[in-house]
Coordinates of C-alpha atoms and ligand atoms in Angstrom, one line a residue:
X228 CA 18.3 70.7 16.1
X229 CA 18.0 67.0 16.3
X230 CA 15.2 67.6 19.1
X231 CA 13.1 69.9 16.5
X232 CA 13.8 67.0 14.4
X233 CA 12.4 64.3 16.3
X234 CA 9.6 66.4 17.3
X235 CA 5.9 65.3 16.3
X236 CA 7.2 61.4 16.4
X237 CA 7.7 58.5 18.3
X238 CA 9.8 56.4 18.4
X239 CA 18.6 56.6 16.9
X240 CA 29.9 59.1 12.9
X241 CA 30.1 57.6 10.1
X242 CA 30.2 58.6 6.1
X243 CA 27.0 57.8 5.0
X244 CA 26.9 56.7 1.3
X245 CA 24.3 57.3 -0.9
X246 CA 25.2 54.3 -3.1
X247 CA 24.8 50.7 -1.1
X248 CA 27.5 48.4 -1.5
X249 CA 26.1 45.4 -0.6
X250 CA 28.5 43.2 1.2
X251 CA 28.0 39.6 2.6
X252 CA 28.7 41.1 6.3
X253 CA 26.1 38.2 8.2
X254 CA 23.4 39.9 7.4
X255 CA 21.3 37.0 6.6
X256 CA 22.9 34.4 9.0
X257 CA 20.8 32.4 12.0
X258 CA 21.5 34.0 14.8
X259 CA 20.4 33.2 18.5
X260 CA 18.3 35.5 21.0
X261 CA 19.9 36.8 24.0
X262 CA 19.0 34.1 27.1
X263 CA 16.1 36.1 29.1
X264 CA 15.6 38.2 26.1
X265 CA 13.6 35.8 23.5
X266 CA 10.9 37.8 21.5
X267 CA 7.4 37.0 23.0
X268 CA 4.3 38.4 21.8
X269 CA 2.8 41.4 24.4
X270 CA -0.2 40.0 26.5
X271 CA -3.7 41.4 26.4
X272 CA -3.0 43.8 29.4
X273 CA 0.4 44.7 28.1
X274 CA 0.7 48.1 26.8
X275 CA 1.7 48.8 23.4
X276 CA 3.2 52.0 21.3
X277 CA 2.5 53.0 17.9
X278 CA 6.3 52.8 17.5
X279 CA 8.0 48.9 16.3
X280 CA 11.4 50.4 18.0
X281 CA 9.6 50.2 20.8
X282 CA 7.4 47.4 20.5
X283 CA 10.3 45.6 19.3
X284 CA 12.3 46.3 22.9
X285 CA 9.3 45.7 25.2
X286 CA 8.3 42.3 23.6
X287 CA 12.4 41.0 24.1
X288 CA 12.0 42.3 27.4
X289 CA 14.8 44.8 27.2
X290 CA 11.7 47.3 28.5
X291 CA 9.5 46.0 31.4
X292 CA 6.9 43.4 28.8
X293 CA 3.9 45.4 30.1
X294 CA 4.8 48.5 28.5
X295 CA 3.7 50.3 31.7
X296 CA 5.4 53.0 34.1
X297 CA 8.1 53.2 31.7
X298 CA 10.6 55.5 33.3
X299 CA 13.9 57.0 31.6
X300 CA 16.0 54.5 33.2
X301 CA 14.0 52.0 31.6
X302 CA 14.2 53.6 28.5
X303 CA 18.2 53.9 28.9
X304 CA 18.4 50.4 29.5
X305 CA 17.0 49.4 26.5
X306 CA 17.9 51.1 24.1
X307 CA 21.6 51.2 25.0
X308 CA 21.1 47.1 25.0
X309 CA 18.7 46.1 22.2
X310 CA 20.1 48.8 20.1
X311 CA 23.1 50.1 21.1
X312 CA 22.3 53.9 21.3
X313 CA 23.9 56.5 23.1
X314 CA 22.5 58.8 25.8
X315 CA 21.6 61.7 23.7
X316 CA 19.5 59.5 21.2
X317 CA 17.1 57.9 24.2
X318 CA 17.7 61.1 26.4
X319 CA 15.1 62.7 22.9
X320 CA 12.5 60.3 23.9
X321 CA 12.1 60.2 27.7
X322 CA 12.1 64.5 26.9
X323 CA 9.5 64.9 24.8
X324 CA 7.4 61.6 26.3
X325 CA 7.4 63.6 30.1
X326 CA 8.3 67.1 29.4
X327 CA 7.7 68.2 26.0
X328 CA 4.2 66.8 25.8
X329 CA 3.5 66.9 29.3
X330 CA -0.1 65.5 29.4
X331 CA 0.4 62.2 27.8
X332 CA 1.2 60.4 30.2
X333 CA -1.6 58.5 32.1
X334 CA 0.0 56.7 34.6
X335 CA -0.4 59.5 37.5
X336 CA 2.9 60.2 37.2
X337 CA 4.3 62.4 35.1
X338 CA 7.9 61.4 35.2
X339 CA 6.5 58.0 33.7
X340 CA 4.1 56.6 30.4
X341 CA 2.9 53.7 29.3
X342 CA 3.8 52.9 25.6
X343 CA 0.2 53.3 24.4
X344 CA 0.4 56.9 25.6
X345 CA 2.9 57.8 22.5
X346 CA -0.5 57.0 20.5
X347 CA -2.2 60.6 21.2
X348 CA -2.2 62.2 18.2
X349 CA -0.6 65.0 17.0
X350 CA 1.7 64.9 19.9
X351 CA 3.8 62.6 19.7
X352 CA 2.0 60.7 16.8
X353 CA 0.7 61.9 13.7
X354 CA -0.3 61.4 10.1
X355 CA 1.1 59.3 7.1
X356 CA 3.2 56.7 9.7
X357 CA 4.5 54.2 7.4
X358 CA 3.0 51.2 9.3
X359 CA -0.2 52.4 11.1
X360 CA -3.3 53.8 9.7
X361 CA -4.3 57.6 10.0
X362 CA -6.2 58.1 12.9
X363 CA -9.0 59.7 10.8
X364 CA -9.5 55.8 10.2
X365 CA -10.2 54.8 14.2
X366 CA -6.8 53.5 15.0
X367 CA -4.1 54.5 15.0
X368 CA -2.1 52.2 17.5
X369 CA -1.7 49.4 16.4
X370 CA -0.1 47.9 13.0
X371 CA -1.7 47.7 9.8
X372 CA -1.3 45.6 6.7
X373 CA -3.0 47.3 4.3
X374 CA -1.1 50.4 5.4
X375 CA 2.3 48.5 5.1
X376 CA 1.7 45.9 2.5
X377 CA 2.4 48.8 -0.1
X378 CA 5.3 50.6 1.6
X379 CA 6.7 46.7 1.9
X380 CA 6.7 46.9 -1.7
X381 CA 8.2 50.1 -2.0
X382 CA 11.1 48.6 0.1
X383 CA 11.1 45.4 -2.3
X384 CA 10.8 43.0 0.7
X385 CA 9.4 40.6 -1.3
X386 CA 10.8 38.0 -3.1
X387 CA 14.0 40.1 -4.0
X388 CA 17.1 37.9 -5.1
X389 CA 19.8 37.8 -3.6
X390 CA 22.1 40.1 -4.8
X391 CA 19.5 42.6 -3.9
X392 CA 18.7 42.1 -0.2
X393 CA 19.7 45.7 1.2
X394 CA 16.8 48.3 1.5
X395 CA 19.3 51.8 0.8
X396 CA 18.9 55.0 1.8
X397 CA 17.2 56.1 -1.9
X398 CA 14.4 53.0 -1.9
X399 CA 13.7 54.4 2.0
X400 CA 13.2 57.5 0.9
X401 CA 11.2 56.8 -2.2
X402 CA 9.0 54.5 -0.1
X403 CA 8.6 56.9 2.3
X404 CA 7.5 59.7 -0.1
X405 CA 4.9 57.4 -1.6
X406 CA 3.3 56.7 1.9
X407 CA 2.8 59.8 2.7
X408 CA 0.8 60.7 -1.1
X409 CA -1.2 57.8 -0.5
X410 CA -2.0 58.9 2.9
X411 CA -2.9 62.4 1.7
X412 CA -5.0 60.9 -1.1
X413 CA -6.8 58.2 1.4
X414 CA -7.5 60.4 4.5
X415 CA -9.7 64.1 3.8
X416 CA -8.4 65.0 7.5
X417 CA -4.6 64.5 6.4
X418 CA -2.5 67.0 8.6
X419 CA 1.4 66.9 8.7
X420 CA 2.8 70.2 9.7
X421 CA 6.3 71.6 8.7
X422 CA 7.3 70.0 11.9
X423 CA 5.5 67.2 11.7
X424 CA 7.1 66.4 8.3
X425 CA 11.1 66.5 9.9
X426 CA 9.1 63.8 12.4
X427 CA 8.4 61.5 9.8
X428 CA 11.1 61.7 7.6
X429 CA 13.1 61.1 11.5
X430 CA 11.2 57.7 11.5
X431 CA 12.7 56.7 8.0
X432 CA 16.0 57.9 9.4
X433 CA 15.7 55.8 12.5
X434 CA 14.6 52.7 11.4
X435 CA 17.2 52.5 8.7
X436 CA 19.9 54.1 11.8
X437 CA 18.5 50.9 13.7
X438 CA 18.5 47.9 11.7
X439 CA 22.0 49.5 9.8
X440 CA 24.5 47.4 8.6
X441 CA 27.7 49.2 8.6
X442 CA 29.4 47.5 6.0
X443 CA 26.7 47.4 3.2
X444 CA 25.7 51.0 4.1
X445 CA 22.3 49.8 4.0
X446 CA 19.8 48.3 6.1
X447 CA 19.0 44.2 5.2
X448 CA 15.3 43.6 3.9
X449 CA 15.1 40.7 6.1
X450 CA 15.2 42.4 9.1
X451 CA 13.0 45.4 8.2
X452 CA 10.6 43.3 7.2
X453 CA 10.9 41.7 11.0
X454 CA 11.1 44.5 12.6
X455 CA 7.7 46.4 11.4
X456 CA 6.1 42.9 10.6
X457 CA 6.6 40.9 14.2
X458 CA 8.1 44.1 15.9
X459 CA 10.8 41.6 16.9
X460 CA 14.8 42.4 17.2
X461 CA 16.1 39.8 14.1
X462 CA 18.6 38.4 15.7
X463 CA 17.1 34.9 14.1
X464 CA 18.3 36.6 10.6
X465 CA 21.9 38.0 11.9
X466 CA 21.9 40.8 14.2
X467 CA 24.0 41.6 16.6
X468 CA 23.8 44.7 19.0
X469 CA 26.1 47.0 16.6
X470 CA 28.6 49.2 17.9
X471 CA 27.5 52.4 19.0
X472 CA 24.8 54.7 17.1
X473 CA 24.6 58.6 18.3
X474 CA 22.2 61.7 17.2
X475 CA 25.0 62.6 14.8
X476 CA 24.3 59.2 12.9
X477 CA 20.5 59.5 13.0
X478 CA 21.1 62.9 11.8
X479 CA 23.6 62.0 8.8
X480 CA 20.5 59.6 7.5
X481 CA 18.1 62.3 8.0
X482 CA 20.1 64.9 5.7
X483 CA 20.1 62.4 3.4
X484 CA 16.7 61.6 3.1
X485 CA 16.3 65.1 3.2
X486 CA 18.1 65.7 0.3
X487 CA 16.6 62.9 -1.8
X488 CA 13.0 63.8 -1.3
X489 CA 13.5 67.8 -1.3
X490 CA 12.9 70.6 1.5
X491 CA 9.4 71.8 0.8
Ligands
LIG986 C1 1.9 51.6 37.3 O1 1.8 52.6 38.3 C2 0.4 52.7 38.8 C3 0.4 54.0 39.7 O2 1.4 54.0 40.6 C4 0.2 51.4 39.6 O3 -1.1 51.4 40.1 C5 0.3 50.2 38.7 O4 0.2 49.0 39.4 C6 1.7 50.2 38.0 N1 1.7 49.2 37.0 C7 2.7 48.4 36.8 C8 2.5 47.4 35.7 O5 3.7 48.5 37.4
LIG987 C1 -2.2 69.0 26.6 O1 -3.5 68.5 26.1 C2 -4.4 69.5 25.6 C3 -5.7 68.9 25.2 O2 -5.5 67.7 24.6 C4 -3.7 70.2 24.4 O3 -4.5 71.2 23.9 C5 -2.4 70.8 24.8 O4 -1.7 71.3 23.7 C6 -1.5 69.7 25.4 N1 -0.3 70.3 26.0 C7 1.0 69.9 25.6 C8 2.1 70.6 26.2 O5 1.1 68.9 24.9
LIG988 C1 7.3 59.0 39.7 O1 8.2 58.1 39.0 C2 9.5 58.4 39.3 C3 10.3 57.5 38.3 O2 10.1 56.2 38.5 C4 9.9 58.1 40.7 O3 11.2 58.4 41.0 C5 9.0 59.0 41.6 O4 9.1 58.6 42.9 C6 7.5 58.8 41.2 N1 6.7 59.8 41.9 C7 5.7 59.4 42.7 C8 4.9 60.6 43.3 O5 5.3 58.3 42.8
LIG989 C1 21.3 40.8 -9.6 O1 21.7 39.8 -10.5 C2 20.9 39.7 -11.7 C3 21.3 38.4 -12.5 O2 22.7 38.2 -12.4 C4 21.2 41.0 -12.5 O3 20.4 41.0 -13.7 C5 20.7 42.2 -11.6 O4 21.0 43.4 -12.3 C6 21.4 42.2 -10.3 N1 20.9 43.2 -9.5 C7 21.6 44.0 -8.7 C8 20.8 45.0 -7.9 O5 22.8 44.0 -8.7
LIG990 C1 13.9 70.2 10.1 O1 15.1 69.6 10.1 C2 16.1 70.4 9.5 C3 17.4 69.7 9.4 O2 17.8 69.2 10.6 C4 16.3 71.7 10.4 O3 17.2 72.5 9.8 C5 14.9 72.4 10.5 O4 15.0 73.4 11.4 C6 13.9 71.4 10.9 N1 12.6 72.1 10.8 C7 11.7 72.1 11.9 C8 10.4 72.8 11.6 O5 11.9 71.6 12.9
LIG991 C1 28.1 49.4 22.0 O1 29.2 49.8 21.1 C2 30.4 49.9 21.7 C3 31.4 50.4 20.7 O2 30.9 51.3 19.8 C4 30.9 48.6 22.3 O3 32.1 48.7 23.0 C5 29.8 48.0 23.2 O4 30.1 46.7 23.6 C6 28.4 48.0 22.5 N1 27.4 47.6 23.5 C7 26.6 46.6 23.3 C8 25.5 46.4 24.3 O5 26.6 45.9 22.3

């Protein structure tokens, strides 16, 4: 289930509430970055994913900075330190990265991939991302501002006030509904297949599982804005490696996006 869920997409128990409760839980406070593990922009030969969960763990060096030969214990490693996820959630990505799709990988290996790999489309990538362009448009790799100035807005990451500093589970899904119109309006090659479509609405579903703040049910603005903008980990603006987040959990968010922007 969660695997057909994932599927098409690149790339995370609890009651999840609809209604954000926005709680002061040091959200917003300076943080420091791990020793060894401060963000640092990827090199010109580094290899880069269309994916800012990724990104985000290769440029703190919680995945080898070269984005190369990345192989599932890599992959384990990071995202059970940057992020705090359990086996099954990373267990999805090193499947469908060497066996599901087994010709993306380019490193001669096929037990192995380099981030950039994740970029062939309509494998693992595909239409209507919320932060890169269609790849009707040349690239579709690397992050675009056009493409996420408007779904920024959506998420009301800028110049909110304070008492509205939480992006909830309804924005996200309202902002993620309006990417993928524009997308269909912009590009005349638009394709997202049924399954395709359970892959997107995963991403929404794991950024917000990612960046989650437990206590405000919600994830803060300032660090999604962070996360897609500088594909950095914001522990500068208050994280801290939560405690631990399963498929169930990425699945809860999923149902209810689901149920916010309909089943068709
Ligand atoms: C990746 O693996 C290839 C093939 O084994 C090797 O030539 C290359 O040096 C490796 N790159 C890195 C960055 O480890
Ligand atoms: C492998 O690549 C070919 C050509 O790009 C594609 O037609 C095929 O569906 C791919 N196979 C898998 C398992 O992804
Ligand atoms: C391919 O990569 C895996 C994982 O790093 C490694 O265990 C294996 O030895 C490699 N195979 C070859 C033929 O290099
Ligand atoms: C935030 O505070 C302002 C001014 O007190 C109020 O008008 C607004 O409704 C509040 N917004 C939220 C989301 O609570
Ligand atoms: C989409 O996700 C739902 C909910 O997890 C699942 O029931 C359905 O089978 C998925 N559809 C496809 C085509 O993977
Ligand atoms: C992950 O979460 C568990 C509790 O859910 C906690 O014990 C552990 O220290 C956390 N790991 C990291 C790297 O933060």
């Amino acid at each position: 289930m969660i695997l057909s869920m994932l599927l098409g997409y690149v790339a995370s128990g609890l009651m999840v509430g609809t209604q954000a409760v926005p709680s002061p839980v040091n959200s917003h406070a300076s943080g420091h970055e791990p020793a060894g593990h401060e963000w640092q922009k990827p090199g010109p030969f580094d290899s880069r994913a269309p994916c800012p969960g990724l990104n985000s763990l290769a440029n703190h060096g919680w995945l080898p900075r070269h984005g190369k030969n990345i192989t599932y214990d890599d992959i384990k490693y990071a995202a059970y330190h940057g992020y705090n996820y359990t086996e099954d959630v990373y267990e999805i990505f090193y499947i469908l990265a060497t066996q599901v799709f087994t010709n993306i990988s380019t490193t001669g290996n096929a037990s192995t991939f380099n981030l950039e790999d994740l970029a062939r489309h309509n494998t693992i990538e595909q239409d209507g991302s919320l932060s890169r362009n269609d790849i009707y448009f040349g690239d579709n790799l690397h992050f675009s501002a056009p493409v996420w100035e408007p779904v920024a807005e959506d998420l009301g990451l800028k110049g909110y006030a304070a008492n509205d500093s939480y992006v909830t589970i309804e924005t996200a899904a309202k902002a993620y509904l309006a990417r993928q119109e524009a997308a269909q309006a912009a590009n005349p090659a638009f394709t997202v297949s049924f399954t395709q479509r359970n892959g997107t609405r995963g991403t929404t579903a794991l950024y917000l599982a990612t960046l989650w703040d437990y206590g405000a049910k919600a994830a803060p603005k300032a660090w999604v804005d962070t996360f897609f903008t500088e594909e950095r980990i914001p522990y500068l603006e208050g994280y801290t490696t939560p405690k631990h987040k399963n498929t169930d959990f990425i699945h809860e968010l999923f149902v209810a996006i689901e149920e916010l922007v309909g089943f068709d």
